PDB file of C-alpha atoms in Angstrom:
ATOM      1  CA  PHE A   1       0.224  -0.081  -0.192  1.00 48.00           C
ATOM      2  CA  TYR A   2       2.797   2.481   0.544  1.00 44.00           C
ATOM      3  CA  GLN A   3       4.528   1.742  -2.528  1.00 50.00           C
ATOM      4  CA  MET A   4       1.662   2.294  -4.202  1.00 48.00           C
ATOM      5  CA  LYS A   5       0.966   5.113  -2.516  1.00 49.00           C
ATOM      6  CA  ASN A   6       4.519   7.133  -2.669  1.00 51.00           C
ATOM      7  CA  ASN A   7       3.788   5.625  -6.873  1.00 55.00           C
ATOM      8  CA  PHE A   8       0.366   8.273  -7.099  1.00 53.00           C
ATOM      9  CA  LYS A   9       2.422  10.737  -5.352  1.00 53.00           C
ATOM     10  CA  ILE A  10       5.321  10.765  -8.228  1.00 58.00           C
ATOM     11  CA  GLY A  11       3.162  10.125 -11.299  1.00 52.00           C
ATOM     12  CA  LEU A  12       0.611  13.278 -10.061  1.00 50.00           C
ATOM     13  CA  LEU A  13       4.281  14.907  -9.191  1.00 53.00           C
ATOM     14  CA  ILE A  14       5.684  15.005 -12.672  1.00 57.00           C
ATOM     15  CA  PHE A  15       1.932  14.799 -14.374  1.00 53.00           C
ATOM     16  CA  CYS A  16       1.936  18.949 -12.071  1.00 50.00           C
ATOM     17  CA  PHE A  17       5.654  19.684 -13.629  1.00 52.00           C
ATOM     18  CA  ILE A  18       4.177  18.730 -17.222  1.00 52.00           C
ATOM     19  CA  LEU A  19       1.374  20.332 -17.123  1.00 49.00           C
ATOM     20  CA  CYS A  20       3.331  23.679 -15.616  1.00 50.00           C
ATOM     21  CA  SER A  21       6.078  23.771 -18.415  1.00 47.00           C
ATOM     22  CA  SER A  22       3.840  23.409 -21.019  1.00 46.00           C
ATOM     23  CA  PHE A  23       1.912  26.719 -18.999  1.00 48.00           C
ATOM     24  CA  VAL A  24       5.845  28.216 -19.103  1.00 48.00           C
ATOM     25  CA  LEU A  25       6.835  26.971 -22.309  1.00 48.00           C
ATOM     26  CA  HIS A  26       3.703  27.867 -24.112  1.00 47.00           C
ATOM     27  CA  LYS A  27       5.298  31.374 -25.815  1.00 77.00           C
ATOM     28  CA  PHE A  28       2.299  34.204 -26.222  1.00 82.00           C
ATOM     29  CA  TYR A  29       1.633  35.764 -29.235  1.00 92.00           C
ATOM     30  CA  VAL A  30       1.232  39.640 -27.801  1.00 95.00           C
ATOM     31  CA  SER A  31       0.957  43.468 -29.025  1.00 96.00           C
ATOM     32  CA  VAL A  32       0.085  46.656 -26.722  1.00 96.00           C
ATOM     33  CA  THR A  33      -0.820  49.637 -28.664  1.00 97.00           C
ATOM     34  CA  GLN A  34      -2.668  52.648 -26.904  1.00 97.00           C
ATOM     35  CA  ILE A  35      -4.108  55.604 -28.451  1.00 97.00           C
ATOM     36  CA  ASP A  36      -4.411  59.004 -26.748  1.00 97.00           C
ATOM     37  CA  TYR A  37      -7.223  62.443 -28.548  1.00 96.00           C
ATOM     38  CA  VAL A  38      -3.694  64.883 -26.768  1.00 95.00           C
ATOM     39  CA  PRO A  39      -6.813  68.273 -27.477  1.00 94.00           C
ATOM     40  CA  ASN A  40      -4.439  70.105 -26.535  1.00 94.00           C
ATOM     41  CA  LYS A  41      -1.350  69.091 -29.081  1.00 95.00           C
ATOM     42  CA  LYS A  42      -4.613  69.109 -31.561  1.00 95.00           C
ATOM     43  CA  ARG A  43      -3.068  65.257 -32.887  1.00 96.00           C
ATOM     44  CA  ILE A  44      -3.162  61.210 -31.521  1.00 97.00           C
ATOM     45  CA  GLU A  45      -0.079  60.158 -30.507  1.00 98.00           C
ATOM     46  CA  ILE A  46      -0.137  56.309 -30.394  1.00 98.00           C
ATOM     47  CA  THR A  47       2.633  54.012 -29.292  1.00 98.00           C
ATOM     48  CA  SER A  48       3.239  50.242 -30.015  1.00 98.00           C
ATOM     49  CA  ARG A  49       4.834  47.732 -28.149  1.00 97.00           C
ATOM     50  CA  ILE A  50       6.191  44.642 -29.902  1.00 97.00           C
ATOM     51  CA  PHE A  51       8.338  41.889 -28.892  1.00 96.00           C
ATOM     52  CA  ILE A  52      11.762  42.610 -30.931  1.00 96.00           C
ATOM     53  CA  ASP A  53      12.102  38.919 -31.401  1.00 94.00           C
ATOM     54  CA  ASP A  54       8.489  38.393 -33.157  1.00 96.00           C
ATOM     55  CA  LEU A  55       8.912  41.125 -35.218  1.00 97.00           C
ATOM     56  CA  GLU A  56      11.754  39.941 -36.262  1.00 96.00           C
ATOM     57  CA  LYS A  57      10.265  37.023 -38.057  1.00 96.00           C
ATOM     58  CA  ALA A  58       7.395  38.874 -39.458  1.00 97.00           C
ATOM     59  CA  LEU A  59      10.060  41.058 -41.464  1.00 97.00           C
ATOM     60  CA  THR A  60      12.652  38.323 -42.044  1.00 97.00           C
ATOM     61  CA  LYS A  61       9.412  36.150 -43.262  1.00 96.00           C
ATOM     62  CA  LYS A  62       8.408  39.231 -45.556  1.00 96.00           C
ATOM     63  CA  TYR A  63      11.355  40.871 -46.550  1.00 96.00           C
ATOM     64  CA  GLN A  64      14.468  37.570 -46.739  1.00 96.00           C
ATOM     65  CA  ARG A  65      16.310  38.966 -44.701  1.00 95.00           C
ATOM     66  CA  LYS A  66      16.646  39.611 -40.887  1.00 96.00           C
ATOM     67  CA  PRO A  67      16.788  42.922 -40.163  1.00 97.00           C
ATOM     68  CA  ASN A  68      18.912  41.807 -36.606  1.00 94.00           C
ATOM     69  CA  ILE A  69      17.252  44.968 -34.745  1.00 93.00           C
ATOM     70  CA  THR A  70      18.735  47.276 -31.496  1.00 88.00           C
ATOM     71  CA  SER A  71      22.058  44.593 -32.464  1.00 89.00           C
ATOM     72  CA  PRO A  72      25.098  45.828 -33.045  1.00 91.00           C
ATOM     73  CA  ASN A  73      24.314  43.810 -36.914  1.00 93.00           C
ATOM     74  CA  GLU A  74      20.911  45.686 -37.897  1.00 93.00           C
ATOM     75  CA  LEU A  75      20.470  46.805 -41.216  1.00 95.00           C
ATOM     76  CA  PRO A  76      20.820  49.788 -42.547  1.00 94.00           C
ATOM     77  CA  GLU A  77      16.987  49.012 -43.695  1.00 96.00           C
ATOM     78  CA  ALA A  78      15.592  47.713 -40.337  1.00 96.00           C
ATOM     79  CA  GLU A  79      14.051  50.710 -40.033  1.00 95.00           C
ATOM     80  CA  GLU A  80      12.458  51.907 -42.822  1.00 96.00           C
ATOM     81  CA  TRP A  81      10.996  48.542 -42.979  1.00 97.00           C
ATOM     82  CA  ILE A  82       9.424  48.961 -39.298  1.00 97.00           C
ATOM     83  CA  LYS A  83       7.930  52.405 -40.619  1.00 96.00           C
ATOM     84  CA  ALA A  84       6.412  50.628 -43.548  1.00 97.00           C
ATOM     85  CA  TYR A  85       5.306  47.073 -42.269  1.00 97.00           C
ATOM     86  CA  VAL A  86       3.715  49.953 -39.257  1.00 96.00           C
ATOM     87  CA  LYS A  87       1.844  51.196 -42.477  1.00 95.00           C
ATOM     88  CA  GLU A  88       0.443  48.313 -43.462  1.00 97.00           C
ATOM     89  CA  LYS A  89      -0.636  46.411 -39.807  1.00 97.00           C
ATOM     90  CA  ILE A  90      -2.151  50.387 -38.492  1.00 97.00           C
ATOM     91  CA  LYS A  91      -5.078  52.154 -39.745  1.00 98.00           C
ATOM     92  CA  ILE A  92      -6.711  54.573 -38.730  1.00 98.00           C
ATOM     93  CA  SER A  93     -10.269  56.339 -39.729  1.00 97.00           C
ATOM     94  CA  ILE A  94     -11.731  59.208 -38.395  1.00 97.00           C
ATOM     95  CA  ASN A  95     -14.732  60.807 -38.906  1.00 96.00           C
ATOM     96  CA  LYS A  96     -14.804  57.775 -42.249  1.00 96.00           C
ATOM     97  CA  LYS A  97     -11.298  59.802 -43.262  1.00 97.00           C
ATOM     98  CA  PRO A  98      -8.831  57.914 -43.130  1.00 97.00           C
ATOM     99  CA  GLN A  99      -5.936  59.244 -41.777  1.00 97.00           C
ATOM    100  CA  VAL A 100      -2.169  59.264 -42.007  1.00 96.00           C
ATOM    101  CA  ILE A 101       0.113  58.142 -39.853  1.00 97.00           C
ATOM    102  CA  GLU A 102       3.679  59.669 -39.240  1.00 97.00           C
ATOM    103  CA  TYR A 103       6.077  57.693 -38.312  1.00 96.00           C
ATOM    104  CA  LEU A 104       8.449  59.540 -35.311  1.00 97.00           C
ATOM    105  CA  ALA A 105      10.459  56.998 -34.473  1.00 96.00           C
ATOM    106  CA  LYS A 106      11.961  54.001 -31.434  1.00 95.00           C
ATOM    107  CA  GLU A 107      12.997  52.312 -28.354  1.00 95.00           C
ATOM    108  CA  VAL A 108      13.972  49.755 -26.675  1.00 94.00           C
ATOM    109  CA  GLU A 109      13.333  48.935 -23.538  1.00 93.00           C
ATOM    110  CA  GLY A 110      14.150  44.950 -22.637  1.00 92.00           C
ATOM    111  CA  ASP A 111      12.745  42.685 -25.134  1.00 92.00           C
ATOM    112  CA  VAL A 112      10.594  44.555 -26.525  1.00 95.00           C
ATOM    113  CA  LEU A 113      10.055  47.404 -28.856  1.00 97.00           C
ATOM    114  CA  ILE A 114       8.366  50.435 -28.781  1.00 97.00           C
ATOM    115  CA  ILE A 115       7.301  52.377 -31.846  1.00 98.00           C
ATOM    116  CA  TYR A 116       5.750  55.831 -31.738  1.00 98.00           C
ATOM    117  CA  THR A 117       3.795  57.522 -33.784  1.00 98.00           C
ATOM    118  CA  LYS A 118       0.914  60.226 -34.697  1.00 98.00           C
ATOM    119  CA  ILE A 119      -1.664  61.797 -36.529  1.00 97.00           C
ATOM    120  CA  VAL A 120      -2.670  65.522 -36.617  1.00 97.00           C
ATOM    121  CA  ILE A 121      -6.203  66.439 -36.457  1.00 95.00           C
ATOM    122  CA  SER A 122      -7.757  69.039 -35.349  1.00 88.00           C
ATOM    123  CA  LYS A 123     -10.924  68.396 -35.660  1.00 90.00           C
ATOM    124  CA  LYS A 124     -14.009  67.465 -33.095  1.00 92.00           C
ATOM    125  CA  ILE A 125     -14.124  63.425 -33.249  1.00 95.00           C
ATOM    126  CA  ASN A 126     -17.769  61.718 -33.436  1.00 95.00           C
ATOM    127  CA  THR A 127     -15.897  58.566 -35.338  1.00 96.00           C
ATOM    128  CA  PHE A 128     -13.027  56.424 -34.448  1.00 96.00           C
ATOM    129  CA  GLU A 129     -11.758  53.460 -36.536  1.00 97.00           C
ATOM    130  CA  PHE A 130      -9.234  50.926 -36.105  1.00 97.00           C
ATOM    131  CA  TYR A 131      -7.095  48.553 -38.164  1.00 97.00           C
ATOM    132  CA  ASN A 132      -4.101  46.661 -35.712  1.00 97.00           C
ATOM    133  CA  SER A 133      -3.050  43.075 -37.235  1.00 97.00           C
ATOM    134  CA  LEU A 134       0.350  43.229 -36.525  1.00 97.00           C
ATOM    135  CA  LEU A 135       2.076  39.193 -37.063  1.00 97.00           C
ATOM    136  CA  THR A 136      -0.946  38.013 -37.147  1.00 96.00           C
ATOM    137  CA  GLU A 137       0.796  37.058 -40.658  1.00 96.00           C
ATOM    138  CA  THR A 138       3.584  35.116 -38.878  1.00 95.00           C
ATOM    139  CA  PHE A 139       1.839  34.342 -35.411  1.00 95.00           C
ATOM    140  CA  GLN A 140      -1.943  32.789 -35.788  1.00 93.00           C
ATOM    141  CA  ASP A 141      -2.523  32.816 -31.669  1.00 93.00           C
ATOM    142  CA  GLN A 142      -0.996  36.625 -31.901  1.00 96.00           C
ATOM    143  CA  GLN A 143      -3.011  38.938 -30.070  1.00 96.00           C
ATOM    144  CA  ASN A 144      -3.255  42.818 -30.594  1.00 97.00           C
ATOM    145  CA  ILE A 145      -4.287  44.405 -27.432  1.00 96.00           C
ATOM    146  CA  VAL A 146      -5.777  48.024 -27.791  1.00 96.00           C
ATOM    147  CA  HIS A 147      -6.613  50.875 -25.415  1.00 96.00           C
ATOM    148  CA  THR A 148      -7.967  53.977 -26.871  1.00 96.00           C
ATOM    149  CA  ASN A 149      -7.796  57.289 -24.650  1.00 96.00           C
ATOM    150  CA  ILE A 150     -10.708  59.091 -27.294  1.00 95.00           C
ATOM    151  CA  ASN A 151     -12.589  61.963 -25.832  1.00 91.00           C
ATOM    152  CA  SER A 152     -12.041  61.375 -22.393  1.00 91.00           C
ATOM    153  CA  ASN A 153     -13.170  58.262 -23.130  1.00 94.00           C
ATOM    154  CA  LYS A 154     -10.883  55.090 -22.029  1.00 96.00           C
ATOM    155  CA  LYS A 155     -12.160  51.806 -23.620  1.00 95.00           C
ATOM    156  CA  SER A 156      -9.903  48.445 -24.323  1.00 96.00           C
ATOM    157  CA  PHE A 157     -10.414  45.464 -27.399  1.00 96.00           C
ATOM    158  CA  LEU A 158      -8.998  42.345 -28.735  1.00 96.00           C
ATOM    159  CA  LEU A 159      -7.354  42.130 -31.862  1.00 96.00           C
ATOM    160  CA  THR A 160      -6.668  38.380 -32.891  1.00 95.00           C
ATOM    161  CA  ASN A 161      -5.772  37.708 -36.851  1.00 91.00           C
ATOM    162  CA  THR A 162     -10.136  37.060 -37.087  1.00 94.00           C
ATOM    163  CA  VAL A 163     -10.905  40.299 -35.847  1.00 94.00           C
ATOM    164  CA  PHE A 164      -8.698  42.807 -36.918  1.00 94.00           C
ATOM    165  CA  GLN A 165     -10.335  46.460 -36.100  1.00 96.00           C
ATOM    166  CA  GLU A 166     -12.766  47.872 -34.569  1.00 96.00           C
ATOM    167  CA  LYS A 167     -15.255  50.739 -34.416  1.00 96.00           C
ATOM    168  CA  ILE A 168     -15.895  53.456 -31.850  1.00 95.00           C
ATOM    169  CA  ASP A 169     -18.899  55.937 -31.938  1.00 94.00           C
ATOM    170  CA  TYR A 170     -18.419  58.849 -29.574  1.00 89.00           C
TER     171      TYR A 170
END
């Protein structure tokens, strides 16, 4: 009986270890984009946070060369690739009119690339539509979290490889 009880405990420990390690080993694919309307600056500020290794995989797949983002071997064209990729994957319409998103800069924070962009806007925002398909062509499980703060209304959305866009009416 004692041996059977010990075998059960060992089996349970092995099962728990396998279960826990499968959670640890499973990589999450996520980006976070913050969109803020700043009326006194007459612009919308957009900050996107993307894991560098995930973005590198997407850019390597698209351009057939590894950009080596943030490394001493970063390709000279890497920043242009990032600008083009973000322009293709994030789109915004205000009051049913597509907007021009202006790339400002990129910054590294640990293993995350932070991309700063903006939209100049002087009109009142009645409808706000956004599209975000970052990394969905590379990772089936990709989730893009979008937080908005427009007209003092805060909302958050989860976009996936099947839901790319949302619309907010004010």
